[in-house]
Coordinates of C-alpha atoms and ligand atoms in Angstrom, one line a residue:
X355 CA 0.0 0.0 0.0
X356 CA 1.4 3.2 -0.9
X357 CA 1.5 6.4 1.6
X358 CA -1.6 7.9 0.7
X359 CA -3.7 4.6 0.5
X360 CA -1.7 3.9 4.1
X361 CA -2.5 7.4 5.1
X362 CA -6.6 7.3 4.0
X363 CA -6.8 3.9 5.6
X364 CA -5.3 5.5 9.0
X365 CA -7.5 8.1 8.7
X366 CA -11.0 5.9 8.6
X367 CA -9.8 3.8 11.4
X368 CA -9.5 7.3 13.4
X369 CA -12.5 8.5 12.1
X370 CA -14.4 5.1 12.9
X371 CA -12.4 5.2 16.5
X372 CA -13.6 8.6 17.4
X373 CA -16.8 8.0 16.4
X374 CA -17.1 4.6 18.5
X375 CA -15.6 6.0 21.7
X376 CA -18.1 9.3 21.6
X377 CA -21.4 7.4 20.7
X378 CA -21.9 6.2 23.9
X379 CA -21.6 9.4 25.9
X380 CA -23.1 11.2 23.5
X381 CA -26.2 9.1 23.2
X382 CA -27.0 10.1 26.8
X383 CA -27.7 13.4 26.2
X384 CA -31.2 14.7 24.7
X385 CA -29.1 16.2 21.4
X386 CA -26.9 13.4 21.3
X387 CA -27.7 12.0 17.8
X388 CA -27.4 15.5 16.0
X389 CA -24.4 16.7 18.1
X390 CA -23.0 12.9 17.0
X391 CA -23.5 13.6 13.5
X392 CA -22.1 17.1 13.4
X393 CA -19.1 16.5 15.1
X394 CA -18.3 13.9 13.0
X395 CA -18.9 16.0 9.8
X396 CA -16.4 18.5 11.3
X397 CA -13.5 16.2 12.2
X398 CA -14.4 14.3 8.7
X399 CA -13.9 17.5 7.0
X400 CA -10.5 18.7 9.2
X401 CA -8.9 15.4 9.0
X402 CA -9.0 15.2 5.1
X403 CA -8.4 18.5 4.6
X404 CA -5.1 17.3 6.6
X405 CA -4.6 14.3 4.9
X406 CA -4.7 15.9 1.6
X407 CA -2.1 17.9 2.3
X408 CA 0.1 15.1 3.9
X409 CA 2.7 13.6 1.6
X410 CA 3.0 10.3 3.6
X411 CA 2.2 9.0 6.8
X412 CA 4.6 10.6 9.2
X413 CA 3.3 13.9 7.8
X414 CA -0.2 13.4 8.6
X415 CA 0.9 11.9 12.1
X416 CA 2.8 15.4 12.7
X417 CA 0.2 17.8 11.6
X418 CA -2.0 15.6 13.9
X419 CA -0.2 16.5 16.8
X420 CA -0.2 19.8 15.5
X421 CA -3.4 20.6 15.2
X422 CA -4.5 18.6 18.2
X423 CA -6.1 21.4 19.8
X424 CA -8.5 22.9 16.5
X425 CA -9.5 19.1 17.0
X426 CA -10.4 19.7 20.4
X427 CA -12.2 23.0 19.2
X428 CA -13.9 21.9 16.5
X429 CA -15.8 19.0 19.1
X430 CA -16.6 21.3 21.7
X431 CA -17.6 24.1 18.9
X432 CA -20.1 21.6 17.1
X433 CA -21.3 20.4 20.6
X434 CA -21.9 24.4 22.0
X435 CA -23.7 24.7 19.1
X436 CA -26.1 21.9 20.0
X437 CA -26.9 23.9 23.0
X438 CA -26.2 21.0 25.3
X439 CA -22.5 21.1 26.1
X440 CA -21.2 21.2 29.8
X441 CA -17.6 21.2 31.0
X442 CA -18.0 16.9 31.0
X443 CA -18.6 17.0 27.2
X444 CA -15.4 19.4 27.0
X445 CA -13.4 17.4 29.3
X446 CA -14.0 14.3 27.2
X447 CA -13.7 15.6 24.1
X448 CA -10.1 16.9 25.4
X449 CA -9.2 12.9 26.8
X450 CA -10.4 11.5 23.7
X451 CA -8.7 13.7 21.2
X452 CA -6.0 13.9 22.6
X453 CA -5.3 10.1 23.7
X454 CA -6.4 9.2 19.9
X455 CA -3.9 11.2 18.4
X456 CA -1.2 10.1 21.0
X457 CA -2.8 6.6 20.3
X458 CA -2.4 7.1 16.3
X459 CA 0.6 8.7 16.6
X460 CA 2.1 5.6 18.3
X461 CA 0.5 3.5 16.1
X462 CA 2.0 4.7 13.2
X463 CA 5.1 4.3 14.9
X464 CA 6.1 7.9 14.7
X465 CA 7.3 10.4 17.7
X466 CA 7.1 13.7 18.2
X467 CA 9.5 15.7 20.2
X468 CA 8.9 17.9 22.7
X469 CA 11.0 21.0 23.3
X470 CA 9.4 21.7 26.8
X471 CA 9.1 18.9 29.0
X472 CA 7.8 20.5 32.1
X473 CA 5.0 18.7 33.8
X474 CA 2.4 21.0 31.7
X475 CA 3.5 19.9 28.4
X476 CA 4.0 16.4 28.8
X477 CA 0.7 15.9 30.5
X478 CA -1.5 17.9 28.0
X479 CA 0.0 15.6 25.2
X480 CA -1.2 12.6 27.4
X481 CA -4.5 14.3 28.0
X482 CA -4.3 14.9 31.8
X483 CA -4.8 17.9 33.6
X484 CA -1.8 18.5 36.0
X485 CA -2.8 20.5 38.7
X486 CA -1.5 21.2 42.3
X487 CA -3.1 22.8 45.4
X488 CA -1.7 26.0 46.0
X489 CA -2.1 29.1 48.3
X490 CA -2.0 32.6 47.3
X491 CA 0.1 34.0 50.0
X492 CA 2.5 31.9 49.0
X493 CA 2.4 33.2 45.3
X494 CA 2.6 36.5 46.6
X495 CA 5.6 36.1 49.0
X496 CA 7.8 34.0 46.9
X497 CA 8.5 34.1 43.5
X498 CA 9.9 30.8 43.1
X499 CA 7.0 29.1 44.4
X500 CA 5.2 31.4 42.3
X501 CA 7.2 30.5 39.4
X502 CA 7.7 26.9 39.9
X503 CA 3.8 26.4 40.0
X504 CA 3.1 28.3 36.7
X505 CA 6.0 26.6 34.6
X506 CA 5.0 23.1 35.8
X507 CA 0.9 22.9 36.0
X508 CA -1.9 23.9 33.7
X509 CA -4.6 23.3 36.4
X510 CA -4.8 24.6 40.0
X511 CA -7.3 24.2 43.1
X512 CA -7.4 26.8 46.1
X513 CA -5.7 24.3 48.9
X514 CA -8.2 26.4 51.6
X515 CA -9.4 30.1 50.7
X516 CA -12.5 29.1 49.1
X517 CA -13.3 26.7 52.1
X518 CA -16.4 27.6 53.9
X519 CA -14.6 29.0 56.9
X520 CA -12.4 30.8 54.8
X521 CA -14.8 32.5 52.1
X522 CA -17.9 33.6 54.3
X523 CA -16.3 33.8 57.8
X524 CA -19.8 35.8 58.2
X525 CA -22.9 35.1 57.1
X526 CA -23.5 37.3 53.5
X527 CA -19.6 38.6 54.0
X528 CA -17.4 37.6 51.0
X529 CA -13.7 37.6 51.4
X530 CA -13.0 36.6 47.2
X531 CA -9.9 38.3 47.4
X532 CA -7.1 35.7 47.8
X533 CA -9.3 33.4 46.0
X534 CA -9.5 35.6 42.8
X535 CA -6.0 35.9 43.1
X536 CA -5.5 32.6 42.1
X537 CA -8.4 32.5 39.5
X538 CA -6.6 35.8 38.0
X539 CA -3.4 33.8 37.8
X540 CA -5.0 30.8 36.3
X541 CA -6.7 33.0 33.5
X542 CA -3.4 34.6 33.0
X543 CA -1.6 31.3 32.5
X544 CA -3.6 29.1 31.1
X545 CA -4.6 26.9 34.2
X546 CA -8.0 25.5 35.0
X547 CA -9.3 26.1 38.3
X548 CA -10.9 23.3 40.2
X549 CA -13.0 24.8 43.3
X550 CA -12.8 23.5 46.3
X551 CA -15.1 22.6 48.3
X552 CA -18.6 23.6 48.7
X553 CA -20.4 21.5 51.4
X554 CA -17.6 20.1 53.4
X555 CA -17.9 19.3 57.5
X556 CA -14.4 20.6 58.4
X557 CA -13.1 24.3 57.7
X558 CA -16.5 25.8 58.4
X559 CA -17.3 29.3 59.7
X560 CA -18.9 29.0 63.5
X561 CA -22.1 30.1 62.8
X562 CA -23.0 27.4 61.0
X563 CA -23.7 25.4 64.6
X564 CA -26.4 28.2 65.5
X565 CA -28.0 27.6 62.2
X566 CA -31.5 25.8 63.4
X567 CA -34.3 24.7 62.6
X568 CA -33.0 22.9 59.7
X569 CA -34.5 25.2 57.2
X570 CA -32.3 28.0 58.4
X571 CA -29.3 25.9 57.7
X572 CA -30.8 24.7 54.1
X573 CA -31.3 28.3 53.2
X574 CA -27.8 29.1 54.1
X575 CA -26.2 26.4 52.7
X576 CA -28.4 27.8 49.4
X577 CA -27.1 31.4 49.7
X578 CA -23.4 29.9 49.9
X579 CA -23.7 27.4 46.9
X580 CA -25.6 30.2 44.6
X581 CA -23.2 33.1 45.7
X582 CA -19.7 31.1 45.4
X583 CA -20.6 29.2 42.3
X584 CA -22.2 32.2 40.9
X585 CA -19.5 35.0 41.6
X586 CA -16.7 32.3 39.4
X587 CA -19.0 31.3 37.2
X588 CA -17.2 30.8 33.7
X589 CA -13.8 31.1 35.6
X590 CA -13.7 27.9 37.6
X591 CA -14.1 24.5 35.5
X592 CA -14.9 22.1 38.0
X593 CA -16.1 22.2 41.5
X594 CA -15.7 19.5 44.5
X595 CA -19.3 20.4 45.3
X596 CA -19.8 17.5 48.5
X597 CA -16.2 16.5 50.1
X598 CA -15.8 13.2 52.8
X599 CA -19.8 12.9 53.0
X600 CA -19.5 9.0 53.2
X601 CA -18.3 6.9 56.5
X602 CA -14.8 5.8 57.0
X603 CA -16.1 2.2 57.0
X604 CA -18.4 2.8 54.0
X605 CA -21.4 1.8 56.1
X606 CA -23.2 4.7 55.3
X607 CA -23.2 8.5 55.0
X608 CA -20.9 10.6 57.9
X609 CA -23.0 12.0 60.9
X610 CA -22.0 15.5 59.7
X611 CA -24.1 18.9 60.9
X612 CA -25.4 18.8 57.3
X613 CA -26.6 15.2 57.5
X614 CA -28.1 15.4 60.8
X615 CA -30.1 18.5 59.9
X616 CA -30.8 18.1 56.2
X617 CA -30.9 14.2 55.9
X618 CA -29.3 12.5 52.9
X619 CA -31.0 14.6 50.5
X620 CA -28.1 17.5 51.2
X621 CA -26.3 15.5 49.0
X622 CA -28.3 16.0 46.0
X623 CA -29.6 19.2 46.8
X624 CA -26.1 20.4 46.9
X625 CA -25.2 19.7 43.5
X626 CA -28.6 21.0 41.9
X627 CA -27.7 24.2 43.4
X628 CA -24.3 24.3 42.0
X629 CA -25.6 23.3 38.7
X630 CA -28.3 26.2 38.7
X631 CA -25.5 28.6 39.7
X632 CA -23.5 27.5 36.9
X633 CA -25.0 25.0 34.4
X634 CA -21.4 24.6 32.6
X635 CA -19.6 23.4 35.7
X636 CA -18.5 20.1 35.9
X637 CA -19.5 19.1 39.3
X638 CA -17.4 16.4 41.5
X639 CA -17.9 14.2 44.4
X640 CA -14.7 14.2 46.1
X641 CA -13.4 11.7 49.3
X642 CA -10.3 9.7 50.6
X643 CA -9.5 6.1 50.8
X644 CA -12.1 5.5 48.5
X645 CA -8.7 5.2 45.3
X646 CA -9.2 1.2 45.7
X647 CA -12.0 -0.9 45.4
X648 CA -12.9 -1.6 49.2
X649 CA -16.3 -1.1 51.5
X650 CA -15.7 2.1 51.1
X651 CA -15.3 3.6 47.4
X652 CA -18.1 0.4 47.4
X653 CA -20.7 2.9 49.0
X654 CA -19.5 5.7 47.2
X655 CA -20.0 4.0 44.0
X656 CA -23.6 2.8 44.8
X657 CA -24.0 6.5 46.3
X658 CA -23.5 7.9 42.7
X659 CA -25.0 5.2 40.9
X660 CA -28.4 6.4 42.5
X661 CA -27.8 10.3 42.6
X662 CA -27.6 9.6 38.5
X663 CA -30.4 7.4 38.2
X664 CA -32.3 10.1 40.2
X665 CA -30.9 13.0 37.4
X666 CA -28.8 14.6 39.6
X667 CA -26.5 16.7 38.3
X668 CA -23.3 14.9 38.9
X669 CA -20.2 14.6 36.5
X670 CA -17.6 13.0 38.2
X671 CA -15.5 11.4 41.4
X672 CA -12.3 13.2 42.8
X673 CA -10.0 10.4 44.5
X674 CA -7.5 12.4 46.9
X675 CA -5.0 9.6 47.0
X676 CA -3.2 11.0 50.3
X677 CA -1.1 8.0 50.3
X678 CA 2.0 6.9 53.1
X679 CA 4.2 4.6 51.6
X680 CA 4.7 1.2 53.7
X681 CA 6.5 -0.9 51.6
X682 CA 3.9 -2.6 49.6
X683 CA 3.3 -2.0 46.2
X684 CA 0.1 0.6 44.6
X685 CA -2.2 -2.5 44.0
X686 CA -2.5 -1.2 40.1
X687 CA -5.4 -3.4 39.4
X688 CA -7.5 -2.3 42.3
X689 CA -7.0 1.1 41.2
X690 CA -7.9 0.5 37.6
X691 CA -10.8 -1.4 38.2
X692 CA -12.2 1.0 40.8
X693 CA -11.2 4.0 38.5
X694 CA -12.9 2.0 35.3
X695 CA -16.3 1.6 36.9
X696 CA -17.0 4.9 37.8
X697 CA -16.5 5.5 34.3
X698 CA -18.3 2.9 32.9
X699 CA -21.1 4.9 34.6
X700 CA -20.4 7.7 32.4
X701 CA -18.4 9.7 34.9
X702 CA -15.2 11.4 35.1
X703 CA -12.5 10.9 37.6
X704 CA -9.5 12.2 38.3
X705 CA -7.0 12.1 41.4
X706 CA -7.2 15.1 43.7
X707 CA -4.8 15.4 46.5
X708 CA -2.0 13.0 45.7
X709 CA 0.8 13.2 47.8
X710 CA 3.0 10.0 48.9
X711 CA 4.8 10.3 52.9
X712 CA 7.4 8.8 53.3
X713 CA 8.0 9.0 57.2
X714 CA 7.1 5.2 58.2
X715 CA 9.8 3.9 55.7
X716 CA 13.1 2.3 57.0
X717 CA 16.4 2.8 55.1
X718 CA 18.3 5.6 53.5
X719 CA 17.2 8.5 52.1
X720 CA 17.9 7.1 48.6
X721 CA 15.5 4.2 48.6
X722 CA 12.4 6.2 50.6
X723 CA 12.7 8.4 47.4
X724 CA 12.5 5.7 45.3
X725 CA 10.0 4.0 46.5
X726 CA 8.1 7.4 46.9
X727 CA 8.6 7.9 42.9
X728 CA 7.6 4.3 42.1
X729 CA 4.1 5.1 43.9
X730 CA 3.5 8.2 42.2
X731 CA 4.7 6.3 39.0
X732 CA 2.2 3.8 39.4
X733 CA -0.5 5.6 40.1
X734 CA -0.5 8.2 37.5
X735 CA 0.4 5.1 34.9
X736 CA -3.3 3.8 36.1
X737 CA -5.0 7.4 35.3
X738 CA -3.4 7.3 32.1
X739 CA -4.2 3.9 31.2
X740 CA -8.2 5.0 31.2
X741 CA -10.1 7.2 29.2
X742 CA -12.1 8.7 31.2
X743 CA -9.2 10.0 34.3
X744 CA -8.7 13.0 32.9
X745 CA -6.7 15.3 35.7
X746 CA -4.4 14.3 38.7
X747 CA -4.4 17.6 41.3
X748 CA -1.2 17.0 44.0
X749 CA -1.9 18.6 47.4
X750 CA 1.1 21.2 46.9
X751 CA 4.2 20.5 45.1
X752 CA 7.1 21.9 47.2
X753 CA 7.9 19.9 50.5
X754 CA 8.8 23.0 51.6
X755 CA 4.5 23.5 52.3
X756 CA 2.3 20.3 53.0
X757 CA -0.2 20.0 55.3
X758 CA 1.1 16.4 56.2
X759 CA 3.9 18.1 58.2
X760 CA 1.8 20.0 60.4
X761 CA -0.8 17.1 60.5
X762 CA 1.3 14.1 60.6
X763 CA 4.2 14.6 61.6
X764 CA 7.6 16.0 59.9
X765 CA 7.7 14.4 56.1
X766 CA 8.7 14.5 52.4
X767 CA 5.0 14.0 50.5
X768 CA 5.4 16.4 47.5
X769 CA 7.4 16.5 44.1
X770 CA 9.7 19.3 44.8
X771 CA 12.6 19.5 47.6
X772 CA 12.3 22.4 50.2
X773 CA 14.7 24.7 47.5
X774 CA 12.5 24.0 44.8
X775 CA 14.4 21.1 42.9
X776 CA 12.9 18.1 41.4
X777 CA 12.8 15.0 43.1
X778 CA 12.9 11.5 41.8
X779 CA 9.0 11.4 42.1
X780 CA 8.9 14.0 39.9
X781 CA 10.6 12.4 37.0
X782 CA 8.5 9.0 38.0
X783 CA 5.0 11.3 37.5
X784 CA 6.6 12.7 34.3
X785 CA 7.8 9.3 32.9
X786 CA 4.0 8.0 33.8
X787 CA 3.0 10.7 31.7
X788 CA 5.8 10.2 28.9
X789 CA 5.3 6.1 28.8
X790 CA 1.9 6.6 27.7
X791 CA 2.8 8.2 24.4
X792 CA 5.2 8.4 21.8
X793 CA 7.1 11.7 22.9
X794 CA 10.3 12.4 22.8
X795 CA 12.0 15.3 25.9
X796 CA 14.7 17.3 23.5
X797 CA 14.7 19.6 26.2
X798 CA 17.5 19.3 29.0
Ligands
LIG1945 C1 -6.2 20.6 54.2 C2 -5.2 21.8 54.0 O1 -4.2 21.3 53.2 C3 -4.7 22.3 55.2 O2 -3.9 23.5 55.0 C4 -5.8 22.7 56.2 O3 -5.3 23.1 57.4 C5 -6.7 21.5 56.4 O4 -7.2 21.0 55.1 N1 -8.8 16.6 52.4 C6 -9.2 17.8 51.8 C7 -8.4 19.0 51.9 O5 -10.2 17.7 51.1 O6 -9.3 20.1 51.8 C8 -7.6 19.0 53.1 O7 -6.8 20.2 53.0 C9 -6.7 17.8 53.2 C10 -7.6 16.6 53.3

């Protein structure tokens, strides 16, 4: 077969891929089968125009690369169009184009070299948001946490200011400052802010316990939603709208001042409110030990299953993965599996507070790093390995600043050394990221 028969042939089979791997999200939505049909007529239209102008294979595998984000575009154009789009069709279009070219690339046995190989760049051709927690103070005070945090992630969550406690310390009194700070910064730098977190029990302001009868506290926890969701609305991608609702034990839902007063039902209520205050928003349920499949993410998975089948607006699962390293090995088929049926439900998920302590290890300095880098290795291998875990978030990136210090005791969770260097766990997280598709670090 000569190149252009080769190339034409490649092009079908990415065609026929696309096409396969959207159907069945699409077809959940009201306009799916138009929205279906369009989309395809636009990347039909953009790939041949490509092709044509391809003189072999490797060409066409280049200028897909290339034009990987008019791809992107052109889906979320023809699906705004339709009138039905949220952030989750965005986000999936993103995974999907971009892990199908990666995926063709490969296939074709091509590579494509990258001249930056920060975190940001090496992610975005794997199709992951990279994101870290981060505090504007800290931006503020020191550029090279500042710095460091721009030139490594395209993605960023408020680690506390838009926390309850933090962002209405009294009732219908805003403090959006140091939380705008960071959505400024993210607009400026091409990062996506994940909020974090609406209805939460810790971090809350103390008037929340003289909130009674219950419908006092509903209408407050109304105000909050409406207002916070409202005042970012087109600014912040994704919000972690109910955090640690569910039971350490996963037998049930956590006696928090919210349950006790509202009943289950917060649950929901809390993400139609979000959803009515911003209808793009893709809206997450976010917990801990809940990465594997145990009692646990169990409950949490039945928890969603029904909040769907009852049309709640919910988009995806956030899995902090706040992990201390003990010697065993990430049990990488847990994690895939758990990861795999949450999307099989037609959800996103991504991991939202990864860090990895290293305090309970034995040995030298040398191997607790390595084994910390193998973890963070193996866990962001299993996010890449699924369509559908489409954004890792680490709880800070400099060890320099992480919570676990101050609430664990004196450790080394984080990518970055206290001066800012890279640490082996960084270049495991980056290799995770690199192993996944054919690209090549020119960069030094
Ligand atoms: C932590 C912050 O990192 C600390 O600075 C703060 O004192 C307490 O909260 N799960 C979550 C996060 O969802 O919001 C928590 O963040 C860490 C555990």
């Amino acid at each position: 077969m000569g190149d252009a028969a080769a190339t034409q042939a490649r092009v079908d089979a990415f065609l026929a891929e696309v096409t396969a791997r959207l159907r069945p999200t699409l077809d959940k939505s009201a306009c799916a089968g138009a929205k279906l049909g369009a989309t395809g007529t636009a990347v039909r239209s953009l790939l041949w125009k490509w092709a044509g102008s391809a003189t072999h294979a490797s060409q066409l595998t280049a200028q897909l690369t290339i034009r990987r984000k008019a791809l992107t575009s052109a889906f979320s154009k023809v699906e705004d169009a339709g009138g039905c789009a949220t952030n989750v069709d965005a986000v999936r279009t993103q995974v999907f184009v971009d892990r199908l070219v990666a995926d063709i690339v490969a296939a074709f046995g091509g590579s494509v070299a990258l001249s930056a190989c920060e975190l940001r760049q090496v992610a975005q051709v794997a199709g992951i948001a990279v994101g870290a927690a981060l505090a504007p103070t800290l931006i503020a005070a020191e550029p090279l946490y500042a710095d460091t945090a721009v030139r490594e992630f395209n993605a960023l969550t408020p680690e506390n200011v838009m926390k309850w406690g933090p962002i209405e310390p009294t009732p219908g009194v805003w403090n959006f400052a140091p939380a705008d700070a960071l959505v400024d910064l993210a607009a400026a730098q091409g990062m996506q802010v994940k909020g974090h977190t609406l209805v939460w029990h810790s971090q809350l302001p103390n008037y929340i316990n003289f909130l009674t009868p219950p419908a006092m506290l509903r209408s407050f926890m109304e105000e909050h939603i409406s207002t916070l969701v409202g005042h970012y609305r087109g600014r912040v991608f994704a919000w972690d709208v109910v955090n640690e609702a569910v039971a350490d034990d996963g037998s049930g839902l956590r006696p928090t001042y919210f349950f006790n007063q509202l009943g289950p039902g917060y649950i929901a209520d809390a993400f139609r409110l979000a959803h009515a205050a911003d209808p793009h928003a893709l809206l997450l349920y976010n917990d801990y030990n809940a990465e594997f499949v145990n009692s646990k993410s169990d409950y949490i998975y039945g928890m969603v299953q029904q909040l769907l089948s009852d049309g709640v607006p919910i988009h995806g699962v956030g899995l902090q993965m706040h992990v201390t390293a003990n010697g065993s090995p990430v049990n990488q088929p847990s994690l895939a599996a758990n990861i795999q049926r949450f999307v099989n439900l037609g959800l996103v998920v991504n991991i939202s507070e990864m860090d990895v302590g290293i305090r309970a290890l034995m040995g030298d300095q040398a191997s607790k790093l390595a084994e910390q880098r193998q973890i963070y290795q193996d866990v962001i291998a299993v996010c890449r390995s699924i369509v559908g875990c489409h954004a890792v978030t680490f709880w800070g990136f400099t060890d320099k600043y992480s919570w676990i210090d101050s609430t664990f005791g004196p450790d080394e969770p984080l990518l970055f050394d206290d001066a800012y260097n890279a640490k082996p766990a960084y270049f495991g997280v980056r290799e995770a990221f690199f192993n996944s598709g054919p690209f090549i670090c020119l960069a030094p």
